[in-house]
Amino acid sequence: MKLLVIGLNHKTAPIEVRERITFGPDIIAGALRDLRGHEGVHEAVVLSTCNRTEVYCATDDGGEETVRHWLGGFHGVEHERVNPFLYAHAGRDAVTHLLRVGCGLDSMVLGEPQILGQVKSAFATATSCTATGKLVSRLFQHAFSVAKTVRTDTAIGSSPVSVAFAAVSLARQIFSDLSQQTAMLIGAGETIELVARHLHQNGIGRIIVANRTVERAHEVAAQFDGFAIALTEIANHLADADIVISSTASPLPVLGKGTVERALKKRRHRPMFMVDIAVPRDIEPEVASLTDVYLYTVDDLQGVIDEGLRSRQAAALEAEEIVAFHAEEFMGWLRSLDAASVIADYRSRAEHLRDEVLERAKRQLEAGKSAPDVLTFLAHTLTNKLLHAPSTRLRQAAREGEADILEAANELFQLGPAAPAAAPPQ
């Protein structure tokens, strides 16, 4: 089996493509079962965030094409439409990629910490679906350990830069005094909670949290003196919102153009700043065409994010060195699996020979031969049988001038310096 990762992210695919190739929490389990139903796919983890969708798997040869076709086919998207945006990494490159992702080195926001939680969640889901095995499990556990090392040993996360921070920074550029503004936050996940925290620290006047589960909305709102509503109540409160920031896992938009138009009329066309962090998008793209609405998507935040990245560049170089070291460490473990298989096969063969000779020795004892004679037979015969195959191959290597095999045998059996190989007969 070989390790493989296939996916697309904010660097390779525009939001219009990314939002069509996402896996919401409600479909990942079914997707994993479907993927593993394909021949040659033995283990799999699906990581799906607003900036990336990736499939990590252990496959037989030919697995790359299988997964490439499955990724678009599962979503009903033509292979030709998706394939140009996909990247694939195998073996060491796949290991390095996951380590970089877990450390935040491949994120839109360099070093952002949220991705590690998302990677852990993706692995936990795959494990609960029995979609992981020895190879992928060891890889992800290794990635978690490396991410912890990077966080501890470098300053990669020292600057307050994230998608949430970028969204609030943009709001501050548009509204000089946030204390006079009302913010409606749609969703109640980790990103929205981070947005609420940044807004609260910047003195936002009022926070409304809208979520499918009102209880969860209450949990977030209560931390920042806000109040909670259900998604179905958004239309009744939207006119109060100067700032709208949305990040849900909904497969369809939760805020349409008509609803925003009605809110603008009630606001008498006072401007409304909106940031849609979700992929697929929560706010219909047509909303951007409305006068007095300033709508930004997650891709539009890149410029704001770039300004906060300079302090992380040196730390990122240190992190890359740590990743490279630990990627090689994992590959060493992976190579050791080949040795384990050889050792198991060799041991099995030796045990078979032992049992065969032992059975013959027992029969000689039963036939009345003396114990010393039988022990001598056992030792002599077993030694000859164990050494026959390697001795024959070493003689052949010497005849054919294969010095590397003789040197390897010398190292393997911890013997003295190997004699020069004889030249092959003319």
Coordinates of C-alpha atoms in Angstrom, one line a residue:
M1 CA 0.0 0.0 0.0
K2 CA 1.1 3.6 -0.5
L3 CA 0.0 6.8 1.2
L4 CA -1.8 9.3 -1.1
V5 CA -3.4 12.7 -0.7
I6 CA -5.6 14.3 -3.4
G7 CA -7.4 17.6 -3.0
L8 CA -7.9 21.2 -3.8
N9 CA -7.5 24.3 -1.8
H10 CA -7.6 28.1 -1.9
K11 CA -4.4 28.2 -3.8
T12 CA -5.5 25.9 -6.6
A13 CA -9.2 26.4 -7.0
P14 CA -11.6 29.4 -6.9
I15 CA -14.5 29.5 -4.4
E16 CA -16.9 28.6 -7.2
V17 CA -15.2 25.2 -7.5
R18 CA -14.4 24.6 -3.8
E19 CA -18.0 25.1 -2.7
R20 CA -19.1 22.3 -5.1
I21 CA -16.5 19.8 -3.6
T22 CA -17.2 20.0 0.1
F23 CA -18.3 17.4 2.6
G24 CA -20.6 18.6 5.4
P25 CA -20.7 16.7 8.7
D26 CA -23.9 14.9 7.7
I27 CA -22.4 13.3 4.6
I28 CA -18.8 12.5 5.5
A29 CA -19.6 9.1 7.0
G30 CA -21.5 8.0 3.9
A31 CA -18.7 9.4 1.7
L32 CA -16.1 7.4 3.5
R33 CA -18.1 4.2 3.1
D34 CA -18.6 4.9 -0.5
L35 CA -14.9 5.6 -1.1
R36 CA -13.7 2.5 0.6
G37 CA -16.1 0.5 -1.5
H38 CA -13.8 1.2 -4.4
E39 CA -11.3 -1.5 -5.2
G40 CA -7.8 -0.7 -3.9
V41 CA -8.8 2.0 -1.4
H42 CA -8.1 0.5 2.1
E43 CA -8.0 3.5 4.5
A44 CA -9.3 7.0 4.1
V45 CA -9.8 10.3 5.9
V46 CA -11.7 13.3 4.4
L47 CA -10.7 16.8 5.5
S48 CA -13.2 19.5 4.4
T49 CA -12.9 23.1 5.5
C50 CA -13.8 26.5 3.9
N51 CA -10.3 26.6 2.3
R52 CA -9.7 23.0 1.3
T53 CA -11.1 19.6 0.6
E54 CA -8.6 16.7 0.8
V55 CA -8.7 12.9 0.8
Y56 CA -5.9 11.1 2.6
C57 CA -5.8 7.4 2.0
A58 CA -3.8 4.2 1.8
T59 CA -4.2 2.6 -1.6
D60 CA -2.9 0.0 -4.0
D61 CA -1.3 1.1 -7.3
G62 CA -3.7 2.9 -9.5
G63 CA -5.4 4.5 -6.4
E64 CA -4.8 8.1 -7.6
E65 CA -7.0 7.9 -10.6
T66 CA -9.7 6.1 -8.6
V67 CA -9.8 8.9 -6.0
R68 CA -9.6 11.7 -8.6
H69 CA -12.7 10.4 -10.3
W70 CA -14.5 9.7 -7.1
L71 CA -14.0 13.2 -5.6
G72 CA -15.9 14.9 -8.4
G73 CA -18.3 12.0 -9.1
F74 CA -19.5 11.8 -5.5
H75 CA -20.7 15.4 -5.8
G76 CA -22.1 14.9 -9.3
V77 CA -19.5 17.2 -10.8
E78 CA -17.8 16.2 -14.1
H79 CA -14.3 14.9 -13.8
E80 CA -13.1 17.4 -16.4
R81 CA -14.5 20.2 -14.4
V82 CA -12.7 19.3 -11.2
N83 CA -9.5 17.6 -12.2
P84 CA -7.5 20.7 -13.4
F85 CA -7.8 22.1 -9.9
L86 CA -6.7 19.0 -8.0
Y87 CA -3.2 18.3 -6.6
A88 CA -1.9 14.8 -5.7
H89 CA 1.0 13.8 -3.4
A90 CA 2.2 10.3 -2.7
G91 CA 4.7 8.7 -0.3
R92 CA 7.0 11.2 1.4
D93 CA 5.3 14.1 -0.3
A94 CA 1.9 13.1 1.2
V95 CA 3.5 12.8 4.6
T96 CA 5.1 16.3 4.3
H97 CA 1.9 17.8 3.1
L98 CA -0.2 16.6 6.1
L99 CA 2.5 17.8 8.5
R100 CA 2.5 21.2 6.9
V101 CA -1.3 21.3 6.9
G102 CA -1.5 20.4 10.6
C103 CA 1.0 23.1 11.5
G104 CA -0.8 25.8 9.5
L105 CA 2.0 26.2 7.0
D106 CA -0.4 25.5 4.1
S107 CA -3.3 27.7 5.3
M108 CA -4.5 31.0 3.9
V109 CA -3.5 32.4 7.2
L110 CA 0.0 31.2 7.9
G111 CA 0.2 29.4 11.2
E112 CA -3.5 29.6 12.0
P113 CA -4.4 27.2 14.8
Q114 CA -8.0 26.3 13.8
I115 CA -6.8 23.8 11.1
L116 CA -5.3 21.4 13.6
G117 CA -8.7 21.0 15.3
Q118 CA -10.3 20.4 12.0
V119 CA -7.7 17.8 11.1
K120 CA -8.2 16.1 14.4
S121 CA -12.0 16.1 13.9
A122 CA -11.6 14.7 10.4
F123 CA -9.5 11.8 11.7
A124 CA -11.9 11.1 14.6
T125 CA -14.8 10.9 12.2
A126 CA -12.9 8.5 9.9
T127 CA -11.9 6.4 12.9
S128 CA -15.4 6.2 14.2
C129 CA -16.4 5.0 10.7
T130 CA -13.7 2.3 10.8
A131 CA -12.2 3.9 7.7
T132 CA -8.7 4.2 9.2
G133 CA -6.1 1.5 9.7
K134 CA -2.5 1.1 10.9
L135 CA -0.9 3.3 8.2
V136 CA -3.2 6.3 8.2
S137 CA -3.7 6.3 11.9
R138 CA 0.1 6.3 12.5
L139 CA 0.4 9.2 10.0
F140 CA -2.2 11.4 11.7
Q141 CA -1.0 10.7 15.2
H142 CA 2.5 11.7 14.0
A143 CA 1.0 14.9 12.4
F144 CA -0.6 15.9 15.8
S145 CA 2.7 15.4 17.6
V146 CA 4.6 17.5 15.1
A147 CA 2.0 20.3 15.2
K148 CA 2.4 20.4 19.0
T149 CA 6.2 20.6 18.6
V150 CA 5.9 23.5 16.1
R151 CA 3.6 25.4 18.4
T152 CA 5.9 24.9 21.3
D153 CA 9.2 25.5 19.7
T154 CA 8.5 28.3 17.3
A155 CA 6.6 31.6 17.2
I156 CA 4.4 30.6 14.3
G157 CA 1.2 31.4 16.2
S158 CA 2.3 34.5 18.1
S159 CA 0.6 37.1 15.9
P160 CA -3.2 37.4 16.1
V161 CA -3.9 36.6 12.5
S162 CA -6.8 34.5 11.3
V163 CA -9.7 34.6 8.9
A164 CA -11.8 35.9 11.9
F165 CA -9.2 38.5 12.7
A166 CA -9.1 39.6 9.1
A167 CA -12.9 40.0 8.9
V168 CA -13.0 42.1 12.0
S169 CA -10.0 44.2 10.8
L170 CA -11.9 44.9 7.6
A171 CA -14.9 46.0 9.6
R172 CA -12.8 48.4 11.6
Q173 CA -11.5 49.9 8.3
I174 CA -15.1 50.6 7.2
F175 CA -16.6 51.6 10.6
S176 CA -14.2 53.8 12.5
D177 CA -16.1 53.4 15.7
L178 CA -17.5 49.8 16.3
S179 CA -19.1 50.9 19.5
Q180 CA -22.0 52.4 17.5
Q181 CA -22.5 49.2 15.4
T182 CA -24.5 46.0 15.7
A183 CA -23.0 42.8 14.4
M184 CA -25.0 39.8 13.4
L185 CA -23.0 36.5 13.4
I186 CA -24.5 33.6 11.6
G187 CA -23.3 30.2 12.9
A188 CA -21.9 29.3 16.2
G189 CA -18.8 27.3 15.4
E190 CA -15.2 28.0 16.4
T191 CA -14.7 30.6 13.7
I192 CA -17.8 32.6 14.7
E193 CA -16.8 32.4 18.3
L194 CA -13.4 33.8 17.4
V195 CA -15.1 36.6 15.4
A196 CA -17.3 37.4 18.4
R197 CA -14.2 37.6 20.6
H198 CA -12.4 40.0 18.3
L199 CA -15.5 42.2 17.9
H200 CA -16.0 42.2 21.7
Q201 CA -12.3 43.2 22.3
N202 CA -12.7 46.0 19.7
G203 CA -15.7 47.4 21.6
I204 CA -18.6 46.4 19.3
G205 CA -21.9 47.9 20.4
R206 CA -24.1 44.9 20.1
I207 CA -23.8 41.2 19.0
I208 CA -26.6 39.0 17.7
V209 CA -25.8 35.3 17.2
A210 CA -28.0 33.3 14.8
N211 CA -27.7 29.5 14.6
R212 CA -29.7 26.5 13.7
T213 CA -29.4 25.3 17.3
V214 CA -30.5 28.1 19.5
E215 CA -28.9 26.6 22.6
R216 CA -25.5 26.7 21.0
A217 CA -26.1 30.3 19.9
H218 CA -26.9 31.2 23.5
E219 CA -23.6 29.6 24.6
V220 CA -21.6 31.9 22.2
A221 CA -23.7 35.0 22.7
A222 CA -23.6 34.8 26.5
Q223 CA -19.8 35.1 26.5
F224 CA -20.0 38.5 24.9
D225 CA -23.1 40.1 26.3
G226 CA -25.0 39.3 23.1
F227 CA -28.3 37.6 22.4
A228 CA -29.3 34.5 20.4
I229 CA -31.8 33.8 17.7
A230 CA -32.7 30.9 15.4
L231 CA -31.8 31.0 11.7
T232 CA -35.5 31.4 10.9
E233 CA -35.5 34.7 12.8
I234 CA -32.8 36.4 10.8
A235 CA -35.2 38.3 8.6
N236 CA -36.8 39.9 11.6
H237 CA -33.4 41.2 12.9
L238 CA -31.3 41.8 9.8
A239 CA -32.3 45.4 9.5
D240 CA -30.6 46.1 12.9
A241 CA -27.3 44.7 11.6
D242 CA -24.5 47.0 10.4
I243 CA -22.1 44.1 10.2
V244 CA -23.0 40.6 9.1
I245 CA -20.4 37.8 9.3
S246 CA -21.5 34.3 8.4
S247 CA -19.8 30.9 8.8
T248 CA -22.1 27.8 8.8
A249 CA -21.8 24.3 7.4
S250 CA -25.0 24.7 5.4
P251 CA -24.9 23.2 1.9
L252 CA -27.2 26.0 0.7
P253 CA -27.3 29.8 1.3
V254 CA -28.9 30.9 4.5
L255 CA -29.3 34.5 3.4
G256 CA -30.8 35.5 0.1
K257 CA -31.0 38.6 -2.0
G258 CA -34.7 39.3 -1.3
T259 CA -34.2 39.1 2.5
V260 CA -31.3 41.6 2.3
E261 CA -33.3 43.9 0.0
R262 CA -36.1 44.1 2.5
A263 CA -33.7 44.8 5.4
L264 CA -32.0 47.6 3.4
K265 CA -35.4 49.3 2.9
K266 CA -36.0 49.2 6.7
R267 CA -32.5 50.7 7.2
R268 CA -33.3 53.5 4.7
H269 CA -30.3 52.3 2.8
R270 CA -27.7 52.8 5.5
P271 CA -24.8 50.7 4.3
M272 CA -24.3 47.1 5.5
F273 CA -21.0 45.3 5.6
M274 CA -21.1 41.6 5.0
V275 CA -18.4 38.9 5.2
D276 CA -19.2 35.3 4.0
I277 CA -16.5 33.0 5.4
A278 CA -18.4 29.8 4.6
V279 CA -17.7 27.4 1.8
P280 CA -20.2 26.6 0.3
R281 CA -21.3 30.3 0.6
D282 CA -23.9 31.3 3.1
I283 CA -24.9 34.5 1.4
E284 CA -26.2 34.4 -2.2
P285 CA -23.6 36.0 -4.5
E286 CA -26.3 38.2 -6.0
V287 CA -26.4 40.2 -2.8
A288 CA -23.2 41.9 -3.9
S289 CA -25.1 43.6 -6.7
L290 CA -27.2 45.5 -4.2
T291 CA -26.5 49.2 -3.6
D292 CA -25.3 49.9 0.0
V293 CA -24.1 46.4 0.5
Y294 CA -20.4 45.6 0.8
L295 CA -20.1 41.8 0.5
Y296 CA -16.7 40.0 0.9
T297 CA -16.0 36.3 0.6
V298 CA -13.2 34.3 2.3
D299 CA -11.1 34.8 -0.8
D300 CA -11.4 38.6 -0.5
L301 CA -9.7 38.6 2.9
Q302 CA -6.4 37.5 1.5
G303 CA -5.1 41.0 1.2
V304 CA -6.0 41.9 4.8
I305 CA -4.4 38.7 6.0
D306 CA -1.2 39.3 4.1
E307 CA -0.5 42.4 6.1
G308 CA -0.4 40.4 9.3
L309 CA 1.9 37.6 8.1
R310 CA 5.3 39.3 8.0
S311 CA 6.0 38.5 11.7
R312 CA 5.4 34.8 11.1
Q313 CA 7.8 34.3 8.2
A314 CA 10.9 33.6 10.2
A315 CA 9.0 31.2 12.5
A316 CA 7.6 29.5 9.4
L317 CA 11.2 28.7 8.2
E318 CA 11.9 27.0 11.5
A319 CA 8.6 25.1 11.3
E320 CA 9.5 23.9 7.8
E321 CA 12.8 22.4 9.2
I322 CA 10.9 20.6 11.9
V323 CA 8.4 19.2 9.4
A324 CA 11.2 18.0 7.1
F325 CA 12.9 16.2 10.0
H326 CA 9.8 14.5 11.2
A327 CA 8.7 13.6 7.6
E328 CA 11.9 11.6 7.2
E329 CA 11.3 10.1 10.7
F330 CA 7.9 8.8 9.6
M331 CA 9.3 7.5 6.3
G332 CA 11.9 5.6 8.4
W333 CA 9.1 3.9 10.2
L334 CA 7.3 3.2 7.0
R335 CA 10.4 1.6 5.5
S336 CA 10.7 -0.5 8.6
L337 CA 7.4 -2.1 7.8
D338 CA 9.1 -3.7 4.8
A339 CA 11.7 -5.2 7.1
A340 CA 9.1 -6.4 9.5
S341 CA 7.5 -8.4 6.6
V342 CA 10.8 -9.9 5.6
I343 CA 11.6 -10.8 9.1
A344 CA 8.2 -12.4 9.7
D345 CA 8.6 -14.5 6.5
Y346 CA 12.1 -15.5 7.3
R347 CA 11.1 -16.5 10.9
S348 CA 8.1 -18.5 9.5
R349 CA 10.4 -20.4 7.2
A350 CA 12.9 -21.1 9.9
E351 CA 10.1 -22.4 12.2
H352 CA 8.8 -24.6 9.5
L353 CA 12.3 -26.2 9.0
R354 CA 12.6 -26.6 12.7
D355 CA 9.3 -28.4 13.1
E356 CA 10.2 -30.6 10.1
V357 CA 13.6 -31.7 11.5
L358 CA 12.2 -32.0 15.1
E359 CA 9.5 -34.4 13.8
R360 CA 12.2 -36.5 12.2
A361 CA 14.3 -36.5 15.4
K362 CA 11.3 -37.6 17.4
R363 CA 10.7 -40.6 15.1
Q364 CA 14.4 -41.6 15.5
L365 CA 14.0 -41.6 19.2
E366 CA 10.8 -43.7 18.9
A367 CA 12.8 -46.1 16.7
G368 CA 15.3 -46.6 19.5
K369 CA 18.3 -44.4 18.5
S370 CA 20.3 -43.0 21.4
A371 CA 19.6 -39.5 22.5
P372 CA 23.1 -38.2 21.8
D373 CA 22.9 -39.5 18.2
V374 CA 19.5 -37.9 17.7
L375 CA 20.7 -34.5 19.2
T376 CA 23.7 -34.6 16.8
F377 CA 21.4 -35.3 13.9
L378 CA 19.0 -32.6 14.9
A379 CA 21.8 -29.9 15.3
H380 CA 23.6 -30.9 12.1
T381 CA 20.5 -31.2 9.9
L382 CA 18.8 -28.0 11.2
T383 CA 22.0 -26.0 10.7
N384 CA 22.4 -27.3 7.1
K385 CA 18.8 -26.5 6.2
L386 CA 18.9 -23.0 7.7
L387 CA 22.1 -22.2 5.9
H388 CA 21.5 -23.9 2.6
A389 CA 19.5 -21.1 0.8
P390 CA 21.7 -18.1 1.9
S391 CA 24.9 -20.1 1.3
T392 CA 23.8 -21.0 -2.2
R393 CA 23.0 -17.4 -3.0
L394 CA 26.3 -16.2 -1.6
R395 CA 28.3 -18.6 -3.8
Q396 CA 26.3 -17.4 -6.8
A397 CA 27.0 -13.8 -5.9
A398 CA 30.7 -14.5 -5.6
R399 CA 30.8 -16.3 -9.0
E400 CA 29.0 -13.3 -10.6
G401 CA 31.0 -10.6 -9.0
E402 CA 28.1 -9.2 -6.9
A403 CA 30.2 -7.6 -4.2
D404 CA 27.3 -5.6 -2.8
I405 CA 25.5 -8.8 -1.8
L406 CA 28.6 -10.1 -0.1
E407 CA 29.1 -6.9 1.8
A408 CA 25.4 -6.8 2.8
A409 CA 25.7 -10.4 4.1
N410 CA 28.8 -9.5 6.0
E411 CA 26.9 -6.6 7.6
L412 CA 23.7 -8.7 8.2
F413 CA 25.5 -11.6 9.8
Q414 CA 28.1 -9.4 11.6
L415 CA 31.0 -11.3 10.1
G416 CA 34.6 -10.2 9.3
P417 CA 35.5 -8.2 6.1
A418 CA 34.1 -9.9 3.0
A419 CA 36.5 -11.6 0.7
P420 CA 36.8 -10.1 -2.8
A421 CA 34.2 -11.4 -5.2
A422 CA 35.5 -13.8 -7.8
A423 CA 35.5 -12.5 -11.3
P424 CA 32.7 -14.1 -13.4
P425 CA 33.9 -16.9 -15.7
Q426 CA 34.9 -15.7 -19.2

